[in-house]
Amino acid sequence: IIPVILGESSKALDVSKKLFHAGFFVSAIRPPTVPGNTARLRVSLQSEHTNEQLKAFCKTLKNAL
């Protein structure tokens, strides 16, 4: 699990939605689960993910940010 800390809840939700529409399910974790202003994405990787999938995810995440 890789946390991507974005700060604002609205930013985490926005990026999570963009990733979802691109085919990636990444949860936005927001207060009160985490402290205020530390909203984040919870990126979960598996050994079954291919290099191509990881590259596509990184490109999509970069564009969503």
mmCIF file of C-alpha atoms in Angstrom, residues 22-48:
data_model
loop_
_atom_site.group_PDB
_atom_site.id
_atom_site.type_symbol
_atom_site.label_atom_id
_atom_site.label_comp_id
_atom_site.label_asym_id
_atom_site.label_seq_id
_atom_site.Cartn_x
_atom_site.Cartn_y
_atom_site.Cartn_z
ATOM 1 C CA ALA A 22 -9.596 5.908 -16.434
ATOM 2 C CA GLY A 23 -10.071 2.366 -15.103
ATOM 3 C CA PHE A 24 -8.118 2.496 -11.831
ATOM 4 C CA PHE A 25 -9.820 1.988 -8.463
ATOM 5 C CA VAL A 26 -7.921 4.048 -5.886
ATOM 6 C CA SER A 27 -9.679 5.017 -2.662
ATOM 7 C CA ALA A 28 -9.586 8.528 -1.267
ATOM 8 C CA ILE A 29 -8.919 8.396 2.485
ATOM 9 C CA ARG A 30 -10.168 11.477 4.311
ATOM 10 C CA PRO A 31 -10.659 12.804 7.842
ATOM 11 C CA PRO A 32 -11.695 11.537 10.335
ATOM 12 C CA THR A 33 -9.897 8.366 9.172
ATOM 13 C CA VAL A 34 -6.700 10.413 8.852
ATOM 14 C CA PRO A 35 -5.764 13.718 10.525
ATOM 15 C CA GLY A 36 -7.095 16.963 9.057
ATOM 16 C CA ASN A 37 -5.351 18.261 5.917
ATOM 17 C CA THR A 38 -3.724 14.876 5.274
ATOM 18 C CA ALA A 39 -6.290 13.377 2.883
ATOM 19 C CA ARG A 40 -4.642 10.836 0.640
ATOM 20 C CA LEU A 41 -5.021 8.212 -2.005
ATOM 21 C CA ARG A 42 -4.520 4.597 -1.025
ATOM 22 C CA VAL A 43 -2.685 2.902 -3.868
ATOM 23 C CA SER A 44 -2.631 -0.892 -3.564
ATOM 24 C CA LEU A 45 -0.297 -2.821 -5.821
ATOM 25 C CA GLN A 46 -0.289 -6.545 -6.484
ATOM 26 C CA SER A 47 2.332 -8.826 -7.950
ATOM 27 C CA GLU A 48 -0.058 -9.598 -10.805
#
